[in-house]
Tab-separated table of C-alpha atoms and ligand atoms in Angstrom:
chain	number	residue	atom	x	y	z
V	1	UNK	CA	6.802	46.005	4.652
V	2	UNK	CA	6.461	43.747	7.702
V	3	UNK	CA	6.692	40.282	7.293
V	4	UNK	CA	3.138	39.034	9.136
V	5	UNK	CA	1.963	35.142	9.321
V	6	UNK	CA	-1.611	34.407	9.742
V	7	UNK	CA	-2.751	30.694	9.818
V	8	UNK	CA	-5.034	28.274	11.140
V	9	UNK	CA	-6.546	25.091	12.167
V	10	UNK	CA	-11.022	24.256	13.113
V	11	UNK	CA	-10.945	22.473	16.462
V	12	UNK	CA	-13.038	19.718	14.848
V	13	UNK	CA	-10.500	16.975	15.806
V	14	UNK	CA	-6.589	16.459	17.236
V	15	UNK	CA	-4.096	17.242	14.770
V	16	UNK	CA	-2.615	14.973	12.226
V	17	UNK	CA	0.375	14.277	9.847
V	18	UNK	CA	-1.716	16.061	7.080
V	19	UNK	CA	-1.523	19.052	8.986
V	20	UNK	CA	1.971	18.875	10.208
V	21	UNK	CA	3.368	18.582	6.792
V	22	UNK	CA	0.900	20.709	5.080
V	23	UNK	CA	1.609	23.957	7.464
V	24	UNK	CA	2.150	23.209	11.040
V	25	UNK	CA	6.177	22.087	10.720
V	26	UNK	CA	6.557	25.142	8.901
V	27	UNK	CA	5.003	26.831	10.677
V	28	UNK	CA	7.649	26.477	13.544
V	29	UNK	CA	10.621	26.627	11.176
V	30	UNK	CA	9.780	30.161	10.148
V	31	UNK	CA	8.584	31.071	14.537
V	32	UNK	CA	12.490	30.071	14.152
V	33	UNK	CA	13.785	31.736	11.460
V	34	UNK	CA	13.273	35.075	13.340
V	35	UNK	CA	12.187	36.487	9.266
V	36	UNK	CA	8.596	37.171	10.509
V	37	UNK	CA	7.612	40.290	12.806
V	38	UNK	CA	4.025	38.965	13.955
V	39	UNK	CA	3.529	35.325	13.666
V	40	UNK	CA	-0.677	34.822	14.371
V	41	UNK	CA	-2.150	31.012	14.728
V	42	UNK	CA	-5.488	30.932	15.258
V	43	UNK	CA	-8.005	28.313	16.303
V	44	UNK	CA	-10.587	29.023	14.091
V	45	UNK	CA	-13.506	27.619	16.119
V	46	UNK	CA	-16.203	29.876	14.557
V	47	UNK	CA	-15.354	28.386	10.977
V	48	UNK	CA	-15.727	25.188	12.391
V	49	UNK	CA	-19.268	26.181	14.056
V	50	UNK	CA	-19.982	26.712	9.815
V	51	UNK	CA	-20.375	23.377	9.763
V	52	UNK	CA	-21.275	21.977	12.838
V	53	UNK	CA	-23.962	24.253	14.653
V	54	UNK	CA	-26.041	21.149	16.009
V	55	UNK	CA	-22.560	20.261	17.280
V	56	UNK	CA	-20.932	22.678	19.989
V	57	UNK	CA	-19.830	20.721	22.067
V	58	UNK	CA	-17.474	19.228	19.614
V	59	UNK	CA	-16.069	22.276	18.771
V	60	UNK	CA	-15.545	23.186	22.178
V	61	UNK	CA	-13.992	20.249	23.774
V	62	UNK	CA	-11.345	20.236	20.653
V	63	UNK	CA	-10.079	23.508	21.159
V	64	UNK	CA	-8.136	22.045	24.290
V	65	UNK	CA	-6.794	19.179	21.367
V	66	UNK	CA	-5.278	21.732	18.455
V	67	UNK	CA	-3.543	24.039	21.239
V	68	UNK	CA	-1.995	21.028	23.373
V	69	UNK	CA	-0.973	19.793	19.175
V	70	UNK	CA	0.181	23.277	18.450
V	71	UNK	CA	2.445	23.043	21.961
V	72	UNK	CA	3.833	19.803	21.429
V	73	UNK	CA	4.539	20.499	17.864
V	74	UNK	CA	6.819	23.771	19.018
V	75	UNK	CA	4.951	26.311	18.220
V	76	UNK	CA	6.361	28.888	21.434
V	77	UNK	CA	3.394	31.581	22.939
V	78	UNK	CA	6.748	33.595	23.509
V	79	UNK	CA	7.286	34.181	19.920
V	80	UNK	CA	4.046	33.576	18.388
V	81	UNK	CA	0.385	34.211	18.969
V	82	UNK	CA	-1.626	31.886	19.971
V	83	UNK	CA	-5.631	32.777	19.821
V	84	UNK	CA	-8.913	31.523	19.268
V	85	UNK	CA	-11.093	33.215	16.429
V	86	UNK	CA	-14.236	33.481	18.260
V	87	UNK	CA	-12.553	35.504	21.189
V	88	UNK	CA	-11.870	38.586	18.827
V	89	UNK	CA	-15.452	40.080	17.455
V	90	UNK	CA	-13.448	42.547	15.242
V	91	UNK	CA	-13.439	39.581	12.720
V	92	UNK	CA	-17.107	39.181	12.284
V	93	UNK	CA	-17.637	43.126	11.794
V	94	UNK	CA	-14.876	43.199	8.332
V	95	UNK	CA	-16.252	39.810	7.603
V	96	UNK	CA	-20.050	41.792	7.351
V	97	UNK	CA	-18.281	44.534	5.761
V	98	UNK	CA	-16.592	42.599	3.257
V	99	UNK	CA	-19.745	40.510	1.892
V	100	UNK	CA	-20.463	43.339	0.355
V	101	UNK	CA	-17.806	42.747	-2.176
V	102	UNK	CA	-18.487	39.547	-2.976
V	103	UNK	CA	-20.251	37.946	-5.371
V	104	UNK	CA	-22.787	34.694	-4.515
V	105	UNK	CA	-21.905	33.479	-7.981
V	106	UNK	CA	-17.723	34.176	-7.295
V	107	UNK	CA	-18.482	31.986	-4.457
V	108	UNK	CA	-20.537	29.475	-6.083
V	109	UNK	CA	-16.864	29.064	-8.198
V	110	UNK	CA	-14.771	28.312	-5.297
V	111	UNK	CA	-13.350	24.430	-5.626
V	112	UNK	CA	-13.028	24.153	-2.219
V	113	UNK	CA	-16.406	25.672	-0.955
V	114	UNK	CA	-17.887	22.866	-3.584
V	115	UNK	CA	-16.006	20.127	-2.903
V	116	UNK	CA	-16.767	20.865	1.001
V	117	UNK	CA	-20.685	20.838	0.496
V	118	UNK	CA	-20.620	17.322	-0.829
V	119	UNK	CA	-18.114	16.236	1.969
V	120	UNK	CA	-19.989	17.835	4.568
V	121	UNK	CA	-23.179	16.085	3.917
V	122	UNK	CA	-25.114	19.314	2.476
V	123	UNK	CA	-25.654	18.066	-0.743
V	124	UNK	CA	-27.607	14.519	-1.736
V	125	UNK	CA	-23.810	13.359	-2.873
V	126	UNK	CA	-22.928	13.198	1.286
V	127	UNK	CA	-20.382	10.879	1.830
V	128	UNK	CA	-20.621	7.241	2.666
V	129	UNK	CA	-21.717	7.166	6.269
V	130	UNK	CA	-22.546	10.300	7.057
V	131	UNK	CA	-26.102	9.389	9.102
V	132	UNK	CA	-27.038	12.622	9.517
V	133	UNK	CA	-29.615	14.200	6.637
V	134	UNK	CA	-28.678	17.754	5.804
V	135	UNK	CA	-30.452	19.721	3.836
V	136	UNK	CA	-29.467	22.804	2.220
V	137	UNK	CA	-26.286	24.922	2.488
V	138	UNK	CA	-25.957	27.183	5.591
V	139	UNK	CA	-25.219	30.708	4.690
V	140	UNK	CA	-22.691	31.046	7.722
V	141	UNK	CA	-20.905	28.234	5.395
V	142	UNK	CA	-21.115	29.360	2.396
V	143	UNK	CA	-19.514	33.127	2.824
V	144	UNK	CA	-16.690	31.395	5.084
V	145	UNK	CA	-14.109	32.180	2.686
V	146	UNK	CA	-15.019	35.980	3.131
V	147	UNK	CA	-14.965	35.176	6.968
V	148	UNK	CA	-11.520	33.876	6.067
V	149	UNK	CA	-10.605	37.123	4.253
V	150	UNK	CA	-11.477	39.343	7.301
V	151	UNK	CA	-8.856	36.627	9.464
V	152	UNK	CA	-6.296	36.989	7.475
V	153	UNK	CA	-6.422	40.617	6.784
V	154	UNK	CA	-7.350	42.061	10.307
V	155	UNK	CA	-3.850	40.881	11.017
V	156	UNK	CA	-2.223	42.477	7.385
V	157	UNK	CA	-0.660	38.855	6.512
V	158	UNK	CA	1.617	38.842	4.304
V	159	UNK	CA	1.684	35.200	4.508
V	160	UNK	CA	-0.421	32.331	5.359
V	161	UNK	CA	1.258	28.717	5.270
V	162	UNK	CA	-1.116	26.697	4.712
V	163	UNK	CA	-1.707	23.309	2.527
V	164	UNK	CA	-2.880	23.184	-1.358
V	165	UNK	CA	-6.927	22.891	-0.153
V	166	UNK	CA	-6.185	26.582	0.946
V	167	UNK	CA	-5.592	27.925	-2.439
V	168	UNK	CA	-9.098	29.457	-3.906
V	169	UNK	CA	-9.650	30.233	-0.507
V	170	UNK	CA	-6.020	32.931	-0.224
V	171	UNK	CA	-7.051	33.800	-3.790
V	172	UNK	CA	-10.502	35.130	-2.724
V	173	UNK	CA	-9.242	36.922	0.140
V	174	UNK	CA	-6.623	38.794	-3.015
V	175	UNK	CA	-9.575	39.691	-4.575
V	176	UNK	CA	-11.307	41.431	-1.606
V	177	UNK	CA	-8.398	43.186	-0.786
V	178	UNK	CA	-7.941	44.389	-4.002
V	179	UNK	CA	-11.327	45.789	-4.390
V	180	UNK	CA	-11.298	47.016	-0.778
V	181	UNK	CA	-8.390	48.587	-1.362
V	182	UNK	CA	-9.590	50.189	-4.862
V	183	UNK	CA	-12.951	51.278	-3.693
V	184	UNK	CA	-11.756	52.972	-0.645
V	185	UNK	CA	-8.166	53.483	-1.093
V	186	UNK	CA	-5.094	51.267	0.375
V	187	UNK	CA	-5.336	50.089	3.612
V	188	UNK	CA	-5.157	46.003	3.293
V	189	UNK	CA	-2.433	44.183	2.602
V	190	UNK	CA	-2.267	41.605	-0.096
V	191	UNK	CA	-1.567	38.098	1.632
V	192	UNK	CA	0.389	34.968	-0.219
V	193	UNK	CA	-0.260	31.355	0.286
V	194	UNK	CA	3.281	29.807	1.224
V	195	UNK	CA	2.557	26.061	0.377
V	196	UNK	CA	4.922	22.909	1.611
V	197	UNK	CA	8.210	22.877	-0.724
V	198	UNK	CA	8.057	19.062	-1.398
V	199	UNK	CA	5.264	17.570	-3.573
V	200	UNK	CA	4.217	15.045	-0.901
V	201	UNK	CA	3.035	17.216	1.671
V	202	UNK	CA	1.246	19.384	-0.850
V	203	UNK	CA	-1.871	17.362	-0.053
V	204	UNK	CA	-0.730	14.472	2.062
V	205	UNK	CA	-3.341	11.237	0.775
V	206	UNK	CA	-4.850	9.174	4.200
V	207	UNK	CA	-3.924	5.547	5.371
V	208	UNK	CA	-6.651	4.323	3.455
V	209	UNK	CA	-5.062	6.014	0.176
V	210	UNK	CA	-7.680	8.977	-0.213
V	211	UNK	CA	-6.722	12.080	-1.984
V	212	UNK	CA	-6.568	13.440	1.426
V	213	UNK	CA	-5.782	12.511	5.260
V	214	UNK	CA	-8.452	14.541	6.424
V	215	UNK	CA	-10.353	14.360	10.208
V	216	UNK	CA	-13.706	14.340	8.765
V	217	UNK	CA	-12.376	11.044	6.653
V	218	UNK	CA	-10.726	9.079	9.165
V	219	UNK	CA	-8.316	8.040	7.977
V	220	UNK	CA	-5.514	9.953	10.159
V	221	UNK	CA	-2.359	9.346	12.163
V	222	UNK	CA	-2.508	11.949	14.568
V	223	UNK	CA	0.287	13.656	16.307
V	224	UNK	CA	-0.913	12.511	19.457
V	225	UNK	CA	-1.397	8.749	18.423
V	226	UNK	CA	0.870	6.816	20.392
V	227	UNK	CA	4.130	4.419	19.105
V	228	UNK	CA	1.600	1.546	19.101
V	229	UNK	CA	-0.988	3.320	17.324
V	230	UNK	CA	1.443	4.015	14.809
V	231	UNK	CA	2.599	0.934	13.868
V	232	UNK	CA	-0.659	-0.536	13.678
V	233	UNK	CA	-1.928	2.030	11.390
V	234	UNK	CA	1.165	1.678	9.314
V	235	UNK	CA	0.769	-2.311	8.921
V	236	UNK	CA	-2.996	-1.500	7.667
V	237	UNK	CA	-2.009	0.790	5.341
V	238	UNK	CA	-2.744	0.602	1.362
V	239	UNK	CA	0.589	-0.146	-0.612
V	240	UNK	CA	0.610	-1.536	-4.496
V	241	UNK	CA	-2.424	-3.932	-4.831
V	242	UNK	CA	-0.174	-5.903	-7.384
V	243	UNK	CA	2.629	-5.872	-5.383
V	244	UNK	CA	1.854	-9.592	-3.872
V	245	UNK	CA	4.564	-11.787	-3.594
V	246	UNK	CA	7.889	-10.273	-2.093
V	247	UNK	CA	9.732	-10.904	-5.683
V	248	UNK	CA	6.873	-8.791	-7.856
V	249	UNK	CA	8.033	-6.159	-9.136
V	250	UNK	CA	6.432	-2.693	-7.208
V	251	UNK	CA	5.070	0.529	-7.727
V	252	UNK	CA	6.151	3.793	-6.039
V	253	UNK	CA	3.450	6.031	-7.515
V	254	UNK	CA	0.488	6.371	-5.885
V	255	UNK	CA	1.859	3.890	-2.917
V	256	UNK	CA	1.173	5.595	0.089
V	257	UNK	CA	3.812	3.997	1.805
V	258	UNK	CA	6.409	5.983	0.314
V	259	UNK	CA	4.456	9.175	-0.457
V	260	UNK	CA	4.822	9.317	3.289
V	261	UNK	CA	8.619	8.708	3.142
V	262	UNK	CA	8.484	11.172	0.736
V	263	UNK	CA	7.366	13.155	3.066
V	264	UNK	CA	9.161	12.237	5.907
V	265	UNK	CA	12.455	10.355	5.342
V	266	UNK	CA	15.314	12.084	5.666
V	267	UNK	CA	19.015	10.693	4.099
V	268	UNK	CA	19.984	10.445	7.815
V	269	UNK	CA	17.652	7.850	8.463
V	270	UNK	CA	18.926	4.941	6.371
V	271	UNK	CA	21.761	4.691	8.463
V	272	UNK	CA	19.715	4.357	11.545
V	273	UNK	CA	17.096	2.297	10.620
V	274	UNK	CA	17.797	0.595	7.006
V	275	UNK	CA	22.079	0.908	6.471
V	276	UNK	CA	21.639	-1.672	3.887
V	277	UNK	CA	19.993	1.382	1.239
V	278	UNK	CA	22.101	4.557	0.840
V	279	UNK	CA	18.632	6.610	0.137
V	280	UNK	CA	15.000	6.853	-0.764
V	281	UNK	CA	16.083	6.223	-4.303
V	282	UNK	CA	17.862	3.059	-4.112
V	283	UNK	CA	14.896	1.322	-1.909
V	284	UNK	CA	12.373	2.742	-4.464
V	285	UNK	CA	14.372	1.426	-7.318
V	286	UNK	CA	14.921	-2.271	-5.855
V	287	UNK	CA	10.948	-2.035	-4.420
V	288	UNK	CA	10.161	-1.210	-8.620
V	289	UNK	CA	12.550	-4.433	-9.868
V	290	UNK	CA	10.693	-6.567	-7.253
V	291	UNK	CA	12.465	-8.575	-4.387
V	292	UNK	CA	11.697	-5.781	-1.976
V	293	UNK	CA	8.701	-6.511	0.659
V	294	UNK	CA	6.142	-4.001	2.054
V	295	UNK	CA	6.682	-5.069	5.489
V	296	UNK	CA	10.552	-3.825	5.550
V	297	UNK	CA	9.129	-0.323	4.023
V	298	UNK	CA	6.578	0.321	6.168
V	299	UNK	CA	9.018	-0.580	9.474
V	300	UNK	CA	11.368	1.810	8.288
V	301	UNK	CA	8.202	4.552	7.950
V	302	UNK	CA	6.985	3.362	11.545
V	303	UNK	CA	10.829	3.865	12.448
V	304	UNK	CA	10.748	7.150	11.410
V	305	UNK	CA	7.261	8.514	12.189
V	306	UNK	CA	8.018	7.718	15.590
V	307	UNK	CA	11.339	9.537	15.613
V	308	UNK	CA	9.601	12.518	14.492
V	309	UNK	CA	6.625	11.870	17.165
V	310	UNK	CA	8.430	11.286	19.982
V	311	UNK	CA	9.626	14.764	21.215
V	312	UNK	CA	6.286	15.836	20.051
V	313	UNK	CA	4.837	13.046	22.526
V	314	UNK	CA	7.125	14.551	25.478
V	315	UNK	CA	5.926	17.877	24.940
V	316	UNK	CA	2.513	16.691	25.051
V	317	UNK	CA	2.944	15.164	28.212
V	318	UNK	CA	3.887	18.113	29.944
V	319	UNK	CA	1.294	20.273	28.638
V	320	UNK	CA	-1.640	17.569	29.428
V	321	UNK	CA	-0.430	18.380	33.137
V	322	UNK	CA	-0.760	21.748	32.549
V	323	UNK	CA	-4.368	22.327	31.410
V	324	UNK	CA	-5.053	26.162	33.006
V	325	UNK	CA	-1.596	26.879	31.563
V	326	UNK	CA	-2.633	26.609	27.986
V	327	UNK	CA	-5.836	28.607	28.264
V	328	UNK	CA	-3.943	31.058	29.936
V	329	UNK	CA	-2.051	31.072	26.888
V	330	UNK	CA	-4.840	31.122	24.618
V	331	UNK	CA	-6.653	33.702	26.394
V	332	UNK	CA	-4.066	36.136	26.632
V	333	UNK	CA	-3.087	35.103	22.482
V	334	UNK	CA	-6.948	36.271	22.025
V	335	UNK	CA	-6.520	39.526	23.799
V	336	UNK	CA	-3.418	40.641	21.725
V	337	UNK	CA	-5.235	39.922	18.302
V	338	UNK	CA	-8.068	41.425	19.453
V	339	UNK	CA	-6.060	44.857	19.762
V	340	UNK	CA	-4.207	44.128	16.618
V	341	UNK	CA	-7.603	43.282	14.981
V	342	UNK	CA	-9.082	46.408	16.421
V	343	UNK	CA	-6.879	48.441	14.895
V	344	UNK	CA	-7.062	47.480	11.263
V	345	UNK	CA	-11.030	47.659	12.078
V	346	UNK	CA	-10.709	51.538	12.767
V	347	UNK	CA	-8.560	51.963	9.248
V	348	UNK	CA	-11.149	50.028	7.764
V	349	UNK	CA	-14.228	51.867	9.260
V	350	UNK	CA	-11.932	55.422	8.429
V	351	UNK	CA	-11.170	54.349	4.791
V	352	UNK	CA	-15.218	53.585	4.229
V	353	UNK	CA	-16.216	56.468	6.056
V	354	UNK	CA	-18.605	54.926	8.728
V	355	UNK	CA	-16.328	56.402	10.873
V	356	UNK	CA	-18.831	59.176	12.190
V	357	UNK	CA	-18.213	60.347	15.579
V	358	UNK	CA	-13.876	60.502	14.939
V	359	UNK	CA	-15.018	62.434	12.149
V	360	UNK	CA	-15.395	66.337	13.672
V	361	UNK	CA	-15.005	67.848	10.459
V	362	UNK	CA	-18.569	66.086	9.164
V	363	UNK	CA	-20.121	67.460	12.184
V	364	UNK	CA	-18.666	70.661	11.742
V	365	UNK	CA	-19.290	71.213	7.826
V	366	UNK	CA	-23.026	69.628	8.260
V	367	UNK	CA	-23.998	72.190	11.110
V	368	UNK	CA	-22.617	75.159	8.937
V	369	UNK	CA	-24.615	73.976	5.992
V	370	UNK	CA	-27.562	73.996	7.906
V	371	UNK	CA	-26.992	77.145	9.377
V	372	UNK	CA	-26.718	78.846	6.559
V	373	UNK	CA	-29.376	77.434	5.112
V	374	UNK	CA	-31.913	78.756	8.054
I	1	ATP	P1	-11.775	19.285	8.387
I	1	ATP	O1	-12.085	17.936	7.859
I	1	ATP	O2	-12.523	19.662	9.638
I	1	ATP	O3	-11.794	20.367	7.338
I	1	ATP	P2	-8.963	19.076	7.974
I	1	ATP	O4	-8.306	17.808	8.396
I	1	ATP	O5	-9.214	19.331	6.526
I	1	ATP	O6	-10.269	19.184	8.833
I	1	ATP	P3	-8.337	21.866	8.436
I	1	ATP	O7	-8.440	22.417	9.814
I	1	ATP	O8	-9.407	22.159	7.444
I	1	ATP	O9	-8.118	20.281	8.559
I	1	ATP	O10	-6.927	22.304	7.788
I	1	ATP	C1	-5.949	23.070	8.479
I	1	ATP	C2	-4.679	23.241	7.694
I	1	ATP	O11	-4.028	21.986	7.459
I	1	ATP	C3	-4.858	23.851	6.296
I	1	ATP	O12	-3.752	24.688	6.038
I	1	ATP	C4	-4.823	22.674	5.375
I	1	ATP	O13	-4.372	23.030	4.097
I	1	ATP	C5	-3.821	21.782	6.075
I	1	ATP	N1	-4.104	20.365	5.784
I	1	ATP	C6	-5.146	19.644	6.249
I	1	ATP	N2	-5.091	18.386	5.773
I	1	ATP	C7	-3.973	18.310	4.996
I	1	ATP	C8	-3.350	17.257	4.224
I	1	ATP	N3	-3.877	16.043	4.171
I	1	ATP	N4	-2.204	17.558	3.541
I	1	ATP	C9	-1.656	18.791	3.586
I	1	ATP	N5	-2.194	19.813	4.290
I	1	ATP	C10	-3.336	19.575	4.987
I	2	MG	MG1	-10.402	21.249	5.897
């Protein structure tokens, strides 16, 4: 079977390290690899709508910000398709189709979908902050992991990288496939969540030492932040709260600081930027006997968050100059999965039989009932 990628970012905000390690570096290793036959990124601006209809505008203006991030990044138009969800109506029909598969109580068990309502302010638990007094759940947000399922499926992923959060949501979209697929006989394909090898970047933790560096937190370094930006947020960031005096002894676990080394720190770099350390290992183990101060760990981070920003930077440059360019891009990404997505809509609408006027033999058999009957 083909080898098909389908992922995705909402254009709620520019992209940050959470996403980069979570699915977007990937994400250009395997455009790289050449294992993949289809590779489909989408900018899922109707998911984001879910959640922010009295906000448009946002959602509009940010679409610009994930596809100039998705350039700069690496991610090549020439080998992968670049799209934007809204521009490809296909989606909504299977999404309609599929509802009717779901459950409201399977969806009332998806951790993500619950954990979202508090963070989005639709539950009295909002967040800290958030002004704005929502009530209720919208419905649009509610079913968006079966608007998810009709994403990833119009395409027949086989694969979606995509970061730990993602998990209930790739599950679902097994289920619906499965009982698609059971009801009216195979035509989906199965799709499996490829999360980041390395424990760090499963769910990379914010600057201020959240579970998660997510937009709606703030508490991002984003891939468009520049050197100076960087280093500031670095020097703010949360380390060991006992770790005061240089000679106390530190700890590793839970310290931001080198979760993101974890992360990011490759053996090359201690030559470059810290020769006096062989490897992560040795500076964790002389930060845990003490002796070892935050500020030298979080230059050598800065060091090599910038390396890895830099080309990005570049890349961004030249794209910012080339605005038309990259809708160009986007719009003719949108017209190519819309074809794709058509297609797997016609299986779909064959396999459950709403497929009337293709279908001469109904006609056919329906007239010569009749006419015998009369
Ligand atoms: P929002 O707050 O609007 O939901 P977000 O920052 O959570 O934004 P999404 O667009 O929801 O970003 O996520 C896009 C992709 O990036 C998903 O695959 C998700 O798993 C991954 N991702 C987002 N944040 C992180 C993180 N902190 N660590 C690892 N992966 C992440
Ligand atoms: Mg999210």
């Amino acid at each position: 079977m083909a080898k098909i990628i389908l992922t995705g970012d909402r254009p709620t905000g520019r992209l940050h390290l959470g996403h980069f390690v979570g699915s977007l570096r990937r994400r250009v290793e395997l455009q790289e690899s050449g294992e993949f036959e289809r590779i489909f990124i989408m900018i899922a601006d109707a998911q984001a709508l879910t959640d922010n209809a009295d906000n448009p505008e946002k959602v509009r203006q940010n679409i610009i910000e994930v596809a100039l991030d998705y350039l700069s990044a690496g991610l090549d138009p020439a080998k992968s398709t670049l799209f934007i969800q809204s521009q490809v109506a296909e989606l909504c029909e299977l999404a309609f189709y599929y509802m009717n598969l779901v459950t409201v109580q399977r969806l009332q068990r998806n951790p993500t979908v619950k954990a979202e309502i508090t963070l989005r302010g639709f539950s009295e638990q909002s967040v800290e902050g958030d002004t704005q007094q929502r009530q209720g759940i919208p419905v649009g947000f509610f079913t968006y992991p079966i608007s998810q399922a009709s994403d990833i499926t119009a395409f027949k992923a086989t694969t979606v990288p995509a970061g730990e959060d993602q998990e209930p949501m790739i599950e679902q979209t097994r289920e619906i496939v499965h009982k698609f697929n059971s009801v009216y006989g195979p035509t989906l394909v199965e799709p499996e969540i490829l999360l980041p090898d390395n424990a760090a970047c499963l769910r990379l933790p914010g600057t201020d030492g959240k579970a998660k560096m997510s937009k709606s937190l703030g508490n991002c370094i984003y891939l468009s932040d520049t050197a100076e930006e960087v280093k500031k947020k670095v020097m703010g960031m949360y380390t060991d709260p006992n770790h005061l005096r240089v000679e106390d002894p530190g700890k590793v676990e839970g310290n931001t600081v080198f979760t993101y080394l974890d992360a990011f720190c490759q053996p090359e770099h201690f030559a470059k930027y810290l020769p006096e350390y062989a490897s992560l290992d040795e500076l964790k183990a002389h930060y845990r006997r003490g002796g070892l101060g935050d500020v030298k760990v979080k230059r050598l981070l800065i060091a090599v968050l910038n390396e890895i920003l830099d080309p990005i930077r570049e890349r961004r440059k030249y794209y910012e100059a080339r605005i038309p360019e990259v809708y160009e891009i986007l719009r003719r990404g949108s017209e190519v999965a819309r074809q794709t997505a058509a297609a797997t809509l016609a299986e779909v609408r064959a396999a459950m039989k709403i497929d009337y006027f293709d279908d001469a033999a109904l006609i056919e058999e329906q007239a010569k009932a009749y006419a015998n009957k009369n």
